[in-house]
XYZ file of N, CA and C in Angstrom:
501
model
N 25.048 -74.127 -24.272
C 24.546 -73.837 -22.945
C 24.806 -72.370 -22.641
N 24.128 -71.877 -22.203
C 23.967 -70.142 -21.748
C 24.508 -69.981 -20.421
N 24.902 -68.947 -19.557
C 25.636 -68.392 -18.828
C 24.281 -68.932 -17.584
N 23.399 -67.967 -17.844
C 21.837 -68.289 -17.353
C 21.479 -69.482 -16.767
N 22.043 -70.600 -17.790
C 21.227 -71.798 -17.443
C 22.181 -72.666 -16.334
N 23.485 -72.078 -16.921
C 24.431 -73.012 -15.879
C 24.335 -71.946 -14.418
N 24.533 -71.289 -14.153
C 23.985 -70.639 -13.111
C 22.906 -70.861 -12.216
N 21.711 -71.661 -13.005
C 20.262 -72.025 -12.558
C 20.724 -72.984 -11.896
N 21.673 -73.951 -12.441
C 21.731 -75.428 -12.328
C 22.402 -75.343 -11.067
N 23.641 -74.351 -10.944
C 24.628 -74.775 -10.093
C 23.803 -74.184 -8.599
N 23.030 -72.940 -8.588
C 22.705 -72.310 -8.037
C 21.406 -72.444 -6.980
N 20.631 -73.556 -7.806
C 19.641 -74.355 -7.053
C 19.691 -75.526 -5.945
N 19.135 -75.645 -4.951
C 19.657 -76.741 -3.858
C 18.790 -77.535 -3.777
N 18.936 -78.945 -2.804
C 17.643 -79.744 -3.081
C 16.347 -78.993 -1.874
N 17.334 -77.777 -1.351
C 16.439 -77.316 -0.414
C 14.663 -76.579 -1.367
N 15.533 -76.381 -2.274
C 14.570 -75.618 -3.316
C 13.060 -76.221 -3.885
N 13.801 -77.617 -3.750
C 12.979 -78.822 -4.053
C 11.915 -79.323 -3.065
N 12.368 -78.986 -1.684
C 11.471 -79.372 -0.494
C 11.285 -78.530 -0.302
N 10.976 -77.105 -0.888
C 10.218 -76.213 -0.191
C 9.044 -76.112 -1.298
N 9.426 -76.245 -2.669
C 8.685 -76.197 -3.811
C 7.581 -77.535 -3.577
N 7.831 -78.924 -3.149
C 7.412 -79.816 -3.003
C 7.358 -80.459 -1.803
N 6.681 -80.030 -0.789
C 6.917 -80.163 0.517
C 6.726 -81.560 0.821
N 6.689 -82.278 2.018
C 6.327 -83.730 2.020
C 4.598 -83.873 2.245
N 4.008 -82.657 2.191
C 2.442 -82.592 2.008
C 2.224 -82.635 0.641
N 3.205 -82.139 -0.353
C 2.441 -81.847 -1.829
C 2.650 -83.472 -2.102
N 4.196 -84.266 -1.409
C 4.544 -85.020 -2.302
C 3.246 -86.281 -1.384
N 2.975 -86.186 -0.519
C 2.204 -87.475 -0.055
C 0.907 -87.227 -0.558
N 0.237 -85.884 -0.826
C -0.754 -85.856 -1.958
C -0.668 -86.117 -3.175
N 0.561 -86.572 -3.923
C 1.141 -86.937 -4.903
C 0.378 -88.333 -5.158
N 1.421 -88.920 -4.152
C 1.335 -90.645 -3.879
C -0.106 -90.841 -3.715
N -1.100 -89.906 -2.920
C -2.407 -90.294 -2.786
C -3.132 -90.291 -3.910
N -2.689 -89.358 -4.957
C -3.682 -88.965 -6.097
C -3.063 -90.239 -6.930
N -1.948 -90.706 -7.294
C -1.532 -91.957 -7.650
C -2.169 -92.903 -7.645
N -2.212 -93.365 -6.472
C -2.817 -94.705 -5.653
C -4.102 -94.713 -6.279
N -5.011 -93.175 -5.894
C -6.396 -93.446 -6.562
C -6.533 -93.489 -7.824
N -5.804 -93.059 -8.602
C -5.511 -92.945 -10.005
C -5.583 -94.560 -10.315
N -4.742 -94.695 -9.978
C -4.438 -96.472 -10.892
C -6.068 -96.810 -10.118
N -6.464 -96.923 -9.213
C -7.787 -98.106 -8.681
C -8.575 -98.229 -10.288
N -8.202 -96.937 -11.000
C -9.826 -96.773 -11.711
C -8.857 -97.306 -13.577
N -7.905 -97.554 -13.328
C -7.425 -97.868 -14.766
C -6.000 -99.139 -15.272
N -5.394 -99.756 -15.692
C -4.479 -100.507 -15.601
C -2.789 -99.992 -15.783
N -3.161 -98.881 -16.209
C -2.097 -98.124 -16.613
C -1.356 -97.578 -15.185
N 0.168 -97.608 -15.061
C 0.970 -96.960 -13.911
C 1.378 -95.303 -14.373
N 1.626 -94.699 -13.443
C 1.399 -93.194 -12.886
C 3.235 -93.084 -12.128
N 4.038 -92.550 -12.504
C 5.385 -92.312 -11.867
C 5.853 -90.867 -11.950
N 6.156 -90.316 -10.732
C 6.401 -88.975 -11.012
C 7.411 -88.550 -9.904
N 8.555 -87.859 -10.931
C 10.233 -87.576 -10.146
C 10.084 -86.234 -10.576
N 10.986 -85.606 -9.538
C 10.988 -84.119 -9.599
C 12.583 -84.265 -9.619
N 13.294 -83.148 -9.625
C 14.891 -83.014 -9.514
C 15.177 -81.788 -9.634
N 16.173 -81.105 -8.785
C 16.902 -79.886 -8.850
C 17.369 -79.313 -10.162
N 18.293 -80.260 -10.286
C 18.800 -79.414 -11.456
C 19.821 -80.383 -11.914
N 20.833 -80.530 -13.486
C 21.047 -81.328 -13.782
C 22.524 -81.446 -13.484
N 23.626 -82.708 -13.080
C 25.009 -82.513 -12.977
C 25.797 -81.808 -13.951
N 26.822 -81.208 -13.750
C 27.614 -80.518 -14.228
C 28.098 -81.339 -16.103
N 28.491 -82.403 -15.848
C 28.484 -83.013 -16.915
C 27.261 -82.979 -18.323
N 26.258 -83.340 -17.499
C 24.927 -82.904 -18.149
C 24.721 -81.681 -19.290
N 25.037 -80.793 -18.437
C 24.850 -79.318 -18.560
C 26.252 -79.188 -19.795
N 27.341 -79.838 -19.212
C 28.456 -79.515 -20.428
C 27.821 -80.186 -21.818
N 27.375 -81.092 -21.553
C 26.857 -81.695 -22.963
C 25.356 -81.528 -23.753
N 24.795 -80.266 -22.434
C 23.651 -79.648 -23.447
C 22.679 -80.586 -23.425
N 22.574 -81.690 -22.193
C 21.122 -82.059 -22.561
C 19.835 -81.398 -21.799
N 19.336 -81.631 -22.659
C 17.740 -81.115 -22.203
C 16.911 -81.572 -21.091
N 15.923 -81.121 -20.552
C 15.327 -81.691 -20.244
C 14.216 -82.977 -20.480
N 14.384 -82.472 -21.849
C 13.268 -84.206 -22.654
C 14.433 -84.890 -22.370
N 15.835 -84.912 -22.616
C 16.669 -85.837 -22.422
C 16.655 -86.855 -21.356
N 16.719 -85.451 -20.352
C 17.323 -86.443 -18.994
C 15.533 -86.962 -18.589
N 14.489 -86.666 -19.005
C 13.278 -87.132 -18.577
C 13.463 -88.435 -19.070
N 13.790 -89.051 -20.120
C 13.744 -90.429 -20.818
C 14.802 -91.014 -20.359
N 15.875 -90.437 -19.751
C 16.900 -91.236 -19.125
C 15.816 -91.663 -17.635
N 15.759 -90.753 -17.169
C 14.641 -90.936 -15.940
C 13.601 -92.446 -16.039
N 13.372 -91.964 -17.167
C 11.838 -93.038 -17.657
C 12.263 -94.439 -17.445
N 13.550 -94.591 -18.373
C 14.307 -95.860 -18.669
C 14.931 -96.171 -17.332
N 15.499 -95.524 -16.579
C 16.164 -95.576 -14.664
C 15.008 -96.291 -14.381
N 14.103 -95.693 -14.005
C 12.778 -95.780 -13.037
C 12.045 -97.287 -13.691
N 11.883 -98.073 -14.772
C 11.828 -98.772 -15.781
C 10.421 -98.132 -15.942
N 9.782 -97.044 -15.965
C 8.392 -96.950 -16.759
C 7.904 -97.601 -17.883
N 9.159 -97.634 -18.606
C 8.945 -98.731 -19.645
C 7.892 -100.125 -19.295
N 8.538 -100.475 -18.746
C 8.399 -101.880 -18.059
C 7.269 -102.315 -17.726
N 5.702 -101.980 -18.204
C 4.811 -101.576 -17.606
C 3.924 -103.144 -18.703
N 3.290 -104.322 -18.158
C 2.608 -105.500 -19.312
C 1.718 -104.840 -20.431
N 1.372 -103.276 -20.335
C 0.507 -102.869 -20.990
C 1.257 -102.166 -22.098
N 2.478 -101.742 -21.559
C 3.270 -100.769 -22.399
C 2.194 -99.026 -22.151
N 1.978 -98.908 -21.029
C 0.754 -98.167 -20.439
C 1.515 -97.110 -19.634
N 3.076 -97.314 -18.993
C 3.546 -96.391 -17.946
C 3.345 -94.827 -18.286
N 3.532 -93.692 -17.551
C 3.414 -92.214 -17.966
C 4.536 -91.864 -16.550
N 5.593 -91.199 -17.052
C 6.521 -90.333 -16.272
C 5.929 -88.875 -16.282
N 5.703 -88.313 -15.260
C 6.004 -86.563 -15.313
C 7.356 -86.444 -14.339
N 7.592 -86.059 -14.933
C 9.290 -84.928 -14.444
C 9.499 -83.955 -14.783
N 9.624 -83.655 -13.613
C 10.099 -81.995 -12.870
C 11.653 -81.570 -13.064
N 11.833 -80.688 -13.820
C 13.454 -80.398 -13.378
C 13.263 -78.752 -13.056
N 13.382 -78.669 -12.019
C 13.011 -77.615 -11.012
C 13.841 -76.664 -11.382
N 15.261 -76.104 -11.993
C 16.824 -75.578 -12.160
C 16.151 -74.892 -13.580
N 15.262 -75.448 -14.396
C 14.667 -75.040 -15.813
C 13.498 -75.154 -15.869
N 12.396 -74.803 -14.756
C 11.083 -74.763 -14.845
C 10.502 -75.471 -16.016
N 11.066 -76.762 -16.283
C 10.700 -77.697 -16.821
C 9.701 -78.926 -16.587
N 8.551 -79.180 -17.279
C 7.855 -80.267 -17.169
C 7.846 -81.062 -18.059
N 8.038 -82.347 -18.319
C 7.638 -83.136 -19.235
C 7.361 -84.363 -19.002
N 6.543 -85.122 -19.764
C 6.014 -86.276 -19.694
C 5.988 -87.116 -20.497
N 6.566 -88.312 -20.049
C 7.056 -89.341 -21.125
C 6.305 -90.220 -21.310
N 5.374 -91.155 -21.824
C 4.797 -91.698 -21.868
C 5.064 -93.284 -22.676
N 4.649 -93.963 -22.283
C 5.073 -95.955 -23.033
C 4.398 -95.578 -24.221
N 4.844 -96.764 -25.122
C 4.456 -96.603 -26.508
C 2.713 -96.677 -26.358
N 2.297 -97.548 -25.695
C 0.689 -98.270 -25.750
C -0.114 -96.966 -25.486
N 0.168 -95.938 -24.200
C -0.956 -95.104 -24.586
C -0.255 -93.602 -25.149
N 0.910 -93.714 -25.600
C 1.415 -92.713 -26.601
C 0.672 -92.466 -27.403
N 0.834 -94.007 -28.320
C 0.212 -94.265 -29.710
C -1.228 -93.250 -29.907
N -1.654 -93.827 -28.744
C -3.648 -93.809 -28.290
C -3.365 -92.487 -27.894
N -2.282 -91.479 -27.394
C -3.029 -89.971 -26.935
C -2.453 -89.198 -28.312
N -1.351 -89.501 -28.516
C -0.521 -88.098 -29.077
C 0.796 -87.499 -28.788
N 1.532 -86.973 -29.349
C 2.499 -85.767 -28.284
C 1.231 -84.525 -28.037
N 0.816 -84.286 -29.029
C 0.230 -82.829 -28.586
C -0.380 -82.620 -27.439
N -1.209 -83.535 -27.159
C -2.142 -84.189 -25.558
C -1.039 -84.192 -24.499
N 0.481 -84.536 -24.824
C 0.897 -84.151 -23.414
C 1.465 -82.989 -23.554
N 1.802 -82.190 -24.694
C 2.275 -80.935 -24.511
C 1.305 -80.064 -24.260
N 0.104 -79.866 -24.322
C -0.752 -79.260 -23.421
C -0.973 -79.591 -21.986
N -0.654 -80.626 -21.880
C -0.785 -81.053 -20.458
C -0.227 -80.378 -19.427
N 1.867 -80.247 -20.379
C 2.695 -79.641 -19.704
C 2.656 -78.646 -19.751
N 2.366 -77.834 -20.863
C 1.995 -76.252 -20.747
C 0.722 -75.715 -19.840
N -0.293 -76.353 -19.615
C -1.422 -76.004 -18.371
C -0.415 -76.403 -16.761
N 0.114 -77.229 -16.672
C 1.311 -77.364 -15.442
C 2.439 -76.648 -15.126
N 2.885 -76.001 -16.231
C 3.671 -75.228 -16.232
C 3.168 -73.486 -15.582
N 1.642 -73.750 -16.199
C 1.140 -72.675 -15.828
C 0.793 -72.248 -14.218
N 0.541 -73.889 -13.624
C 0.229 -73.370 -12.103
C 1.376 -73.488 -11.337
N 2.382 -74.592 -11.922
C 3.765 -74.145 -11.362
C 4.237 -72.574 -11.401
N 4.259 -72.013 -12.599
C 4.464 -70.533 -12.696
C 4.004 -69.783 -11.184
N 2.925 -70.126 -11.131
C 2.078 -69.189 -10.095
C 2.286 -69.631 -8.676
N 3.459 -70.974 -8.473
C 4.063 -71.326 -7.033
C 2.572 -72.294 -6.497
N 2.147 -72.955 -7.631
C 1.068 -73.970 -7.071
C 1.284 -75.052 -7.688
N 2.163 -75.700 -6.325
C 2.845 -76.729 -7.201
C 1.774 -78.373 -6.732
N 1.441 -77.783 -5.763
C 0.680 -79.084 -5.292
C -0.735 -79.203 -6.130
N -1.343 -78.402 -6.868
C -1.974 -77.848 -7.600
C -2.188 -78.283 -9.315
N -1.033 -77.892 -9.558
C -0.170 -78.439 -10.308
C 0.011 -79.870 -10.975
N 0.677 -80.852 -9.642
C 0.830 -82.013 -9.773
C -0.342 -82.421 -9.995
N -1.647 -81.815 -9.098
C -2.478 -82.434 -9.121
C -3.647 -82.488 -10.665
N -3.757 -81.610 -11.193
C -4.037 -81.328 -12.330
C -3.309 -82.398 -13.564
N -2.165 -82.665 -13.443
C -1.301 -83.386 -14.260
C -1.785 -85.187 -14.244
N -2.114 -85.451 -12.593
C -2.392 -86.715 -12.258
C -3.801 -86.648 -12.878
N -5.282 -85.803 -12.435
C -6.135 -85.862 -13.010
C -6.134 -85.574 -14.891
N -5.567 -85.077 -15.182
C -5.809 -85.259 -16.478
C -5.150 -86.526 -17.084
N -3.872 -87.290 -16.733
C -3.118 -88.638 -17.050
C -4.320 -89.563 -16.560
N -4.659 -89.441 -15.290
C -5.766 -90.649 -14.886
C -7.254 -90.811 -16.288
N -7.655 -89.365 -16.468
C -8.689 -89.562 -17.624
C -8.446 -90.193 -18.825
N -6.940 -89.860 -19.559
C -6.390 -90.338 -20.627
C -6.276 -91.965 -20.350
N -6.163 -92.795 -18.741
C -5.764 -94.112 -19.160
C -6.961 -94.529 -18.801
N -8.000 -93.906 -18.206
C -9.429 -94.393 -17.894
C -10.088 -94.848 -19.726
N -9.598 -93.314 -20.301
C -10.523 -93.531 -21.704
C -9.794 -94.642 -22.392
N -8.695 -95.306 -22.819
C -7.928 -96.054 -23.148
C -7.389 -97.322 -22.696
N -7.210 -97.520 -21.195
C -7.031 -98.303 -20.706
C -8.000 -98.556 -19.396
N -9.179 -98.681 -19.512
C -9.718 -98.431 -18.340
C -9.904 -100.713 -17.836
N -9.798 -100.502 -16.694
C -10.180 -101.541 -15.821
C -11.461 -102.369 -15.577
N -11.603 -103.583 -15.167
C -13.069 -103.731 -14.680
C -13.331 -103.605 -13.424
N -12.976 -103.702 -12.136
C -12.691 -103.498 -10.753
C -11.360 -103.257 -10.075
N -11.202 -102.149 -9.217
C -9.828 -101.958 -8.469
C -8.776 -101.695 -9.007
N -8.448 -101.834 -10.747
C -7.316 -100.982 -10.889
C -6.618 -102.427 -11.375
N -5.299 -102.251 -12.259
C -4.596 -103.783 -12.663
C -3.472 -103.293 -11.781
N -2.479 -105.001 -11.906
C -1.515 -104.298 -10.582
C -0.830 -103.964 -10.422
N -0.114 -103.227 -9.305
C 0.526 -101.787 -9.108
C 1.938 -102.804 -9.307
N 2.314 -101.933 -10.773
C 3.496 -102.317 -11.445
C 4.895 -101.559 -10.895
N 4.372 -100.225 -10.429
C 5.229 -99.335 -9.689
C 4.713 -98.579 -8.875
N 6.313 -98.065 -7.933
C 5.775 -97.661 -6.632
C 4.779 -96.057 -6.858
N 4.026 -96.134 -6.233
C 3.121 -94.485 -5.970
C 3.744 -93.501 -5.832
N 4.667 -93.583 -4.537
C 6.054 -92.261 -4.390
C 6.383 -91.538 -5.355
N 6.360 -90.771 -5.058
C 7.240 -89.505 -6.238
C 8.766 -90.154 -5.442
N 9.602 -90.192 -6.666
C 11.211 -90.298 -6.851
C 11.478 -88.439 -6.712
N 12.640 -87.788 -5.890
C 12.905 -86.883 -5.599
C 14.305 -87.519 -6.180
N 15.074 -86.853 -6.878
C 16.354 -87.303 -7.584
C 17.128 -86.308 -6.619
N 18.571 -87.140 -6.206
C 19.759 -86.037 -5.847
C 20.896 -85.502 -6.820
């Protein structure tokens, strides 16, 4: 761990988090969600977080780390399709990543979400975070449309719409 990074961590507040993600970006979140699933069977979960506990940070995990700890918390797993998709935010390491269930893993790739996160990363860069999210939801919604798509209204909402804001 670098001088840098523990500094980021300790140094960031959750104020950072509600100004980066206001309760307008995050209820456009939940909205782009909601419409997301109508059109596919697959669930949509997305946590943002400051930065990681002190412990964390002593033991050097990453952000892919604590995203799959996230995944497994939140049960994304848990999804009848094996269909769930996490994006998480760790705000302290301008970090994005996205975890995805085995079922439409298999069917996209890693590379498909590491472009995903690198085009998100890009409008986060530029302080467009609502922007951002939103780009992330439309491109996840196309991936479970082409793969998992529905016959009417969407299959059912396995998890909540809300973005999880971690303390």
């Amino acid at each position: 761990m670098t001088l840098k990074r523990l500094l980021s961590h300790l140094c960031i507040t959750e104020r950072a988090v509600s100004k980066a993600f206001s309760p307008s970006c995050l209820q456009a979140v939940e909205h782009s969600i909601a419409s997301s699933e109508q059109q596919h069977t697959g669930e949509i979960q997305f946590a943002v977080e400051s930065s990681l506990a002190l412990n964390a940070l002593l033991a050097k995990q990453t952000p892919r780390e604590r995203a799959l700890e996230v995944f497994s918390h939140l049960r994304v797993w848990d999804t009848e399709l094996n269909n769930g998709v996490l994006v998480y935010v760790l705000l302290a390491d301008h970090a994005i990543e996205i975890v995805a269930d085995r079922g439409i893993h298999r069917a996209v790739g890693p590379q498909a979400w590491q472009a995903l996160c690198e085009a998100v990363q890009s409008e986060f860069a530029k302080r467009h975070y609502t922007e951002g999210c939103q780009l992330a939801i439309q491109a996840i919604t196309h991936l479970l449309v082409q793969h998992f798509p529905c016959q009417q209204g969407g299959g059912p909402n396995e998890l909540p719409n809300t973005p999880v804001v971690l303390g």
